[in-house]
Amino acid sequence: MRNYFVLIIIVLSPLLNAQTQPWQGKFEPIDNLIAPANNYRTASGAPGKDYWQQRANYKIKANINEKTNVLSGEEVITYFNNSPDNLSYVWIQLEQNVNKKGNEDFGSINNPVKDSITTQNMQRLTRVVDFPAGYTIKSITDGNGKTLNTIINNTMMKIKLNTVLKPGESATFSISWSYPITDRSMYRLSREGYEYFPEDDNSSYLMAHWFPRMAVYNDTEGWQNQQFQKLGEFALEFGDYDVEITVPADHIVAATGMLENSESVLTKTQRKRLEKAKKTFDNPMMIITKEEAIENESSKTTKQKTWKFKAKNVRDFAFASSRKFLWDAQAVKLESNTVLAMSFYPKEGLPVWKDNSTIAVKHALEVYSEATFDYPYPVCISVNTSNIGMEFPMISFNGGRPDKNGNISERAKQGMLSTIIHEVGHNWFPMIVSSDERKWMWMDEGLNTFLHQRTLEERYPDFNHVTPKVIAPFMSGDKNILRPIMTTSDNELFNQFGRNFYVKPTVGLQMLRNTIIGKELFDEAFKEYANRWKYKHPNPSDLFRTLEDATATDLDWFIRGWFFTTDHVDMELSNVKWFKVFEENTNIEDKNKTLKTKITANGTNSNAEAQNFSNGPEYINMIETPDKDYGQFLSRLNEKEVRKQLSGKNIYEITVKNRGGLVMPVIIEWTFTDGSKEIDKLPAEVWRRNEYEIQHTFIKDKQVAKINLDPNLELADTDMQNNVFPKSKTQSEFNTFKSKQK
């Protein structure tokens, strides 16, 4: 580097380092916050050349005893060791054990002991009326029939293998078990169990995490054997399922996978209707009508039937069983395949479920497929239940019902359809793009809510949906309580996990798409991530790297601030200065009036903050540039052209302060005195040299009447009152008070 350039840097350094408060490195790379790239996961965010993951195939036979509400089962698991490691033991998940007394059931959340308390709240608080729960493991044997030694630690069971499982090998073991199916109404947070209908003395069974399942073994942490505590959900391996479910003969079963023996469990009429539905694309067809369901729920047969299902390349299997179900179905044509969308619901769900559920499934299938990849499975099912929404491959359990007279408010209806779309959307995240829910809830809930809200916006435009302004009050909350998005699932507070893991990531993705990256480029990157990681196990770093890799956009500043901190957006338009260039040919009257406010190029203008434009512009005396300022350049600026271009123009210098800590693009709306408007946008990088305050100069042909930051509420700014100039009377008084305190 030449000496004269070094001299220039030395001379200018005080000007370049204008920030006077501590530097926080908001634009530094996030390499120290995420796992380093390796042969398994590349620096581009894609699976590496040596990427591997395990696989587990299941053959299961299960039986529901309706009299005792006990599920019994036998399974054969074939486990494939695709890792480079020798395994002397494996871990099995026993999530039903979380229902045992003493485990977390959230009964104490917002439920303190007080002088007046409902019996339900007291039961949830104390479980004074106890009930049986949890697995009974009857036997575990290897492929040769030899008993395997085990140790159970709450919701995890360690199986000690008789022979070390080497890389590239597989092991088979058989497990026999049973457990009492729990009453869902006994818990504040219950994803599965039975729902009892006292009016007709029937139940609907929602069967989830109902069989012992393989834990994930991966390249980033070995065994993911973190205990199930209800909030953080599941981490599971992909595999093929061959499942036989024996239930009362008058039950109808909806399940993951394809029904293999419809001739044994469905009537001829039902089979005929189902075949017709597979070719019906305009409206749902009834497979079981209201009248047939009412007749069926009164039968109470003691006979049983076995339903057989097969599912390929799924990470879980769930089912619902009841004699109360109505059933409708409709074909949905996607670009690469046709899916059968179906809904199962009791008569208590009429008429809103019949009119809306399967159509909502269709909308979700179409929008999500366009945004990521076509839904790959043959069926997609929505089952009605009470109070919750819960997702599994090809099937979801969705709350929302009318009152006893069949009426439902518009708000409740929107909530019901929103739940259906959300839970159907989980087929993509995490059922196919299979992130670790137990560790990073936001990776599936946040990405899914983002597309769920996009579906509402496109297919239900009159519905309420999430926009950036929704998260602003939460982000401006008590920093002693708030936690970053990058908080593990079970370590978030129960009363704020929805906003932190669902809404805040959604808003972040909306901001990337609509404001920071742009829709076309962002949509390409989001689709790239989904396709890179379908049927695989991505981590947060894989998402972050892919978004940068596929957009050529440095997002480290955004990822650091939005995901790793609790900073919020609060930009203050703290000052606006209005200038014009002084011109010698100004008429005498204007010249005399403006000479009083003329300022020189040496910078004698006032630093006082203006409150409005009432004092008019300050005038700049623009002088010729001395030769010495050109250094060694021999060419000269066309000064007449510069003066010509600025003649009569309005020059505005704005000062914006970062009050919330989170850097963002600066969006400025100019309202001119003739009523017209114009928007300018500064990229977030304007904060690089000073993370606390920036100045920027704009030239406008017309005179400005008002300036507003973030006019379309794109940035989740927590205080919109300080975004405006001229300042409101309240804001002006506050600024005066602040200046007196200095």
CSV table of C-alpha atoms in Angstrom, one decimal, residues 1-231:
chain,number,residue,atom,x,y,z
A,1,MET,CA,0.0,0.0,0.0
A,2,ARG,CA,1.4,3.4,-1.0
A,3,ASN,CA,2.4,5.9,1.8
A,4,TYR,CA,0.0,8.6,0.6
A,5,PHE,CA,-3.0,6.2,0.9
A,6,VAL,CA,-1.9,5.3,4.4
A,7,LEU,CA,-1.7,9.1,5.2
A,8,ILE,CA,-5.2,9.6,3.9
A,9,ILE,CA,-6.5,6.8,6.2
A,10,ILE,CA,-4.8,8.3,9.2
A,11,VAL,CA,-6.2,11.7,8.5
A,12,LEU,CA,-9.7,10.5,8.0
A,13,SER,CA,-9.8,7.9,10.7
A,14,PRO,CA,-11.5,10.1,13.3
A,15,LEU,CA,-14.3,10.7,10.8
A,16,LEU,CA,-14.6,7.1,9.8
A,17,ASN,CA,-14.9,6.0,13.4
A,18,ALA,CA,-17.9,8.2,14.4
A,19,GLN,CA,-19.5,5.6,16.7
A,20,THR,CA,-18.9,6.7,20.3
A,21,GLN,CA,-20.7,3.8,22.1
A,22,PRO,CA,-19.4,0.3,22.5
A,23,TRP,CA,-19.1,-1.6,19.2
A,24,GLN,CA,-21.2,-4.8,19.3
A,25,GLY,CA,-20.1,-6.5,16.1
A,26,LYS,CA,-23.6,-6.7,14.7
A,27,PHE,CA,-22.3,-7.3,11.2
A,28,GLU,CA,-19.6,-9.8,12.2
A,29,PRO,CA,-19.9,-13.4,10.8
A,30,ILE,CA,-21.9,-15.9,12.9
A,31,ASP,CA,-19.3,-18.6,12.5
A,32,ASN,CA,-18.7,-18.7,16.2
A,33,LEU,CA,-22.5,-19.2,16.8
A,34,ILE,CA,-23.1,-22.2,14.6
A,35,ALA,CA,-21.5,-25.6,14.1
A,36,PRO,CA,-18.5,-25.6,11.6
A,37,ALA,CA,-19.0,-27.1,8.2
A,38,ASN,CA,-17.6,-30.6,7.6
A,39,ASN,CA,-17.9,-33.6,5.3
A,40,TYR,CA,-21.4,-34.3,6.6
A,41,ARG,CA,-22.8,-30.8,6.3
A,42,THR,CA,-21.2,-28.3,3.9
A,43,ALA,CA,-20.5,-24.6,4.2
A,44,SER,CA,-23.2,-24.0,1.6
A,45,GLY,CA,-25.9,-25.5,3.8
A,46,ALA,CA,-26.3,-28.7,1.8
A,47,PRO,CA,-25.8,-32.3,2.9
A,48,GLY,CA,-22.1,-33.2,2.5
A,49,LYS,CA,-20.6,-36.0,0.5
A,50,ASP,CA,-20.4,-38.2,3.6
A,51,TYR,CA,-23.8,-37.3,5.0
A,52,TRP,CA,-25.6,-40.3,6.6
A,53,GLN,CA,-28.6,-41.0,8.7
A,54,GLN,CA,-30.1,-44.1,10.3
A,55,ARG,CA,-33.2,-45.9,9.2
A,56,ALA,CA,-35.8,-48.0,11.1
A,57,ASN,CA,-38.5,-50.2,9.5
A,58,TYR,CA,-41.5,-51.4,11.7
A,59,LYS,CA,-43.9,-54.3,11.5
A,60,ILE,CA,-46.6,-53.6,14.2
A,61,LYS,CA,-49.7,-55.4,15.4
A,62,ALA,CA,-51.9,-53.4,17.9
A,63,ASN,CA,-55.2,-54.0,19.6
A,64,ILE,CA,-57.5,-51.5,21.4
A,65,ASN,CA,-59.7,-53.0,24.2
A,66,GLU,CA,-62.5,-50.5,24.3
A,67,LYS,CA,-63.8,-51.8,27.7
A,68,THR,CA,-60.5,-51.3,29.5
A,69,ASN,CA,-59.1,-48.5,27.3
A,70,VAL,CA,-55.8,-50.5,27.0
A,71,LEU,CA,-53.7,-50.7,23.9
A,72,SER,CA,-51.6,-53.8,23.5
A,73,GLY,CA,-49.0,-54.3,20.8
A,74,GLU,CA,-46.2,-56.3,19.3
A,75,GLU,CA,-43.6,-54.9,16.9
A,76,VAL,CA,-40.5,-56.0,15.0
A,77,ILE,CA,-38.0,-53.2,14.4
A,78,THR,CA,-35.3,-53.5,11.8
A,79,TYR,CA,-32.7,-50.9,12.5
A,80,PHE,CA,-30.0,-50.0,9.9
A,81,ASN,CA,-26.7,-48.6,11.1
A,82,ASN,CA,-25.6,-46.2,8.3
A,83,SER,CA,-23.3,-44.4,10.6
A,84,PRO,CA,-19.5,-44.9,10.7
A,85,ASP,CA,-19.7,-46.0,14.3
A,86,ASN,CA,-20.0,-49.3,16.1
A,87,LEU,CA,-23.1,-49.4,18.3
A,88,SER,CA,-23.2,-51.6,21.4
A,89,TYR,CA,-26.6,-50.2,22.5
A,90,VAL,CA,-29.5,-48.3,21.1
A,91,TRP,CA,-32.1,-46.0,22.6
A,92,ILE,CA,-35.9,-46.4,22.3
A,93,GLN,CA,-38.4,-43.7,23.0
A,94,LEU,CA,-41.2,-44.4,25.5
A,95,GLU,CA,-43.1,-41.2,25.4
A,96,GLN,CA,-46.2,-42.7,27.0
A,97,ASN,CA,-44.3,-42.7,30.3
A,98,VAL,CA,-44.6,-38.9,30.4
A,99,ASN,CA,-48.2,-39.4,31.4
A,100,LYS,CA,-47.1,-41.0,34.7
A,101,LYS,CA,-47.7,-39.0,37.8
A,102,GLY,CA,-44.7,-36.9,38.7
A,103,ASN,CA,-43.7,-35.9,35.1
A,104,GLU,CA,-44.3,-32.4,33.7
A,105,ASP,CA,-48.0,-32.0,32.7
A,106,PHE,CA,-48.2,-28.1,32.9
A,107,GLY,CA,-51.0,-28.4,35.4
A,108,SER,CA,-49.5,-25.6,37.5
A,109,ILE,CA,-49.2,-23.1,34.6
A,110,ASN,CA,-51.3,-20.0,35.4
A,111,ASN,CA,-53.0,-22.2,38.0
A,112,PRO,CA,-51.9,-21.1,41.6
A,113,VAL,CA,-53.7,-22.2,44.7
A,114,LYS,CA,-56.2,-19.6,45.7
A,115,ASP,CA,-59.4,-19.1,47.7
A,116,SER,CA,-61.6,-20.1,44.7
A,117,ILE,CA,-60.5,-22.8,42.3
A,118,THR,CA,-62.4,-25.1,39.9
A,119,THR,CA,-62.3,-28.9,40.5
A,120,GLN,CA,-60.7,-29.3,37.1
A,121,ASN,CA,-57.9,-26.8,37.9
A,122,MET,CA,-57.4,-28.5,41.3
A,123,GLN,CA,-57.2,-31.9,39.6
A,124,ARG,CA,-54.7,-30.6,37.1
A,125,LEU,CA,-52.6,-29.0,39.9
A,126,THR,CA,-52.5,-32.0,42.3
A,127,ARG,CA,-53.7,-35.1,40.3
A,128,VAL,CA,-55.6,-36.0,43.5
A,129,VAL,CA,-57.7,-38.5,41.5
A,130,ASP,CA,-54.9,-40.6,40.0
A,131,PHE,CA,-55.1,-42.8,37.0
A,132,PRO,CA,-52.8,-45.4,35.4
A,133,ALA,CA,-50.4,-44.3,32.7
A,134,GLY,CA,-47.2,-45.4,31.0
A,135,TYR,CA,-45.8,-48.4,29.2
A,136,THR,CA,-45.6,-51.9,30.5
A,137,ILE,CA,-42.8,-53.6,28.5
A,138,LYS,CA,-43.5,-57.3,28.4
A,139,SER,CA,-40.5,-58.6,26.4
A,140,ILE,CA,-37.6,-57.5,24.2
A,141,THR,CA,-35.7,-60.1,22.1
A,142,ASP,CA,-33.2,-59.9,19.3
A,143,GLY,CA,-33.5,-61.5,15.9
A,144,ASN,CA,-32.6,-64.9,17.3
A,145,GLY,CA,-35.2,-64.8,20.0
A,146,LYS,CA,-32.7,-64.1,22.7
A,147,THR,CA,-33.7,-61.7,25.5
A,148,LEU,CA,-32.1,-58.3,25.4
A,149,ASN,CA,-31.1,-56.5,28.6
A,150,THR,CA,-32.6,-53.0,29.1
A,151,ILE,CA,-32.6,-50.0,31.4
A,152,ILE,CA,-35.5,-47.6,31.4
A,153,ASN,CA,-34.9,-44.0,32.3
A,154,ASN,CA,-38.3,-42.4,32.3
A,155,THR,CA,-39.2,-41.8,28.6
A,156,MET,CA,-36.0,-43.5,27.3
A,157,MET,CA,-35.1,-47.1,27.2
A,158,LYS,CA,-31.6,-48.3,26.6
A,159,ILE,CA,-31.3,-51.7,24.8
A,160,LYS,CA,-28.0,-53.4,25.3
A,161,LEU,CA,-27.3,-55.4,22.1
A,162,ASN,CA,-26.0,-59.0,22.3
A,163,THR,CA,-23.7,-58.3,19.4
A,164,VAL,CA,-22.1,-55.0,18.4
A,165,LEU,CA,-23.9,-53.4,15.5
A,166,LYS,CA,-21.2,-52.4,13.0
A,167,PRO,CA,-21.4,-49.8,10.2
A,168,GLY,CA,-23.5,-51.0,7.3
A,169,GLU,CA,-25.2,-53.7,9.3
A,170,SER,CA,-28.8,-54.0,10.5
A,171,ALA,CA,-30.3,-55.5,13.7
A,172,THR,CA,-33.8,-56.8,14.4
A,173,PHE,CA,-35.5,-56.8,17.7
A,174,SER,CA,-39.0,-57.5,18.9
A,175,ILE,CA,-40.9,-55.7,21.6
A,176,SER,CA,-44.2,-56.5,23.3
A,177,TRP,CA,-45.9,-53.8,25.3
A,178,SER,CA,-49.2,-52.3,26.5
A,179,TYR,CA,-50.4,-49.1,28.2
A,180,PRO,CA,-53.6,-47.6,29.5
A,181,ILE,CA,-54.9,-45.0,27.0
A,182,THR,CA,-55.4,-41.8,29.0
A,183,ASP,CA,-58.4,-39.4,29.0
A,184,ARG,CA,-57.3,-36.3,27.1
A,185,SER,CA,-59.4,-34.0,29.2
A,186,MET,CA,-57.2,-34.8,32.3
A,187,TYR,CA,-54.3,-32.7,30.9
A,188,ARG,CA,-53.7,-29.1,30.0
A,189,LEU,CA,-51.4,-30.2,27.1
A,190,SER,CA,-52.5,-33.6,25.6
A,191,ARG,CA,-51.7,-34.6,22.0
A,192,GLU,CA,-53.2,-38.1,22.2
A,193,GLY,CA,-55.5,-40.4,24.1
A,194,TYR,CA,-59.3,-40.8,24.0
A,195,GLU,CA,-62.1,-38.2,24.0
A,196,TYR,CA,-65.3,-39.4,25.7
A,197,PHE,CA,-68.8,-38.4,24.5
A,198,PRO,CA,-71.2,-39.0,27.4
A,199,GLU,CA,-74.4,-38.3,25.4
A,200,ASP,CA,-74.0,-41.5,23.3
A,201,ASP,CA,-71.4,-43.2,25.5
A,202,ASN,CA,-68.7,-43.4,22.8
A,203,SER,CA,-65.1,-42.4,22.5
A,204,SER,CA,-62.8,-41.2,19.8
A,205,TYR,CA,-59.3,-42.6,20.1
A,206,LEU,CA,-56.4,-40.4,18.9
A,207,MET,CA,-53.4,-42.6,18.9
A,208,ALA,CA,-50.0,-40.9,18.8
A,209,HIS,CA,-46.5,-41.9,20.1
A,210,TRP,CA,-48.3,-45.2,20.9
A,211,PHE,CA,-45.5,-47.6,20.2
A,212,PRO,CA,-41.8,-47.8,21.3
A,213,ARG,CA,-39.8,-45.9,18.6
A,214,MET,CA,-36.2,-45.6,17.7
A,215,ALA,CA,-34.4,-42.5,18.9
A,216,VAL,CA,-32.3,-40.6,16.4
A,217,TYR,CA,-28.6,-41.2,16.2
A,218,ASN,CA,-26.9,-38.5,14.1
A,219,ASP,CA,-23.6,-36.8,13.1
A,220,THR,CA,-24.1,-33.7,15.4
A,221,GLU,CA,-24.8,-35.2,18.8
A,222,GLY,CA,-24.8,-39.0,18.6
A,223,TRP,CA,-27.9,-40.3,20.3
A,224,GLN,CA,-30.7,-37.7,20.7
A,225,ASN,CA,-32.0,-39.2,23.9
A,226,GLN,CA,-33.3,-36.0,25.6
A,227,GLN,CA,-36.2,-36.8,27.8
A,228,PHE,CA,-39.7,-36.1,26.5
A,229,GLN,CA,-41.2,-33.3,28.6
A,230,LYS,CA,-44.2,-32.6,26.3
A,231,LEU,CA,-43.2,-29.1,25.1
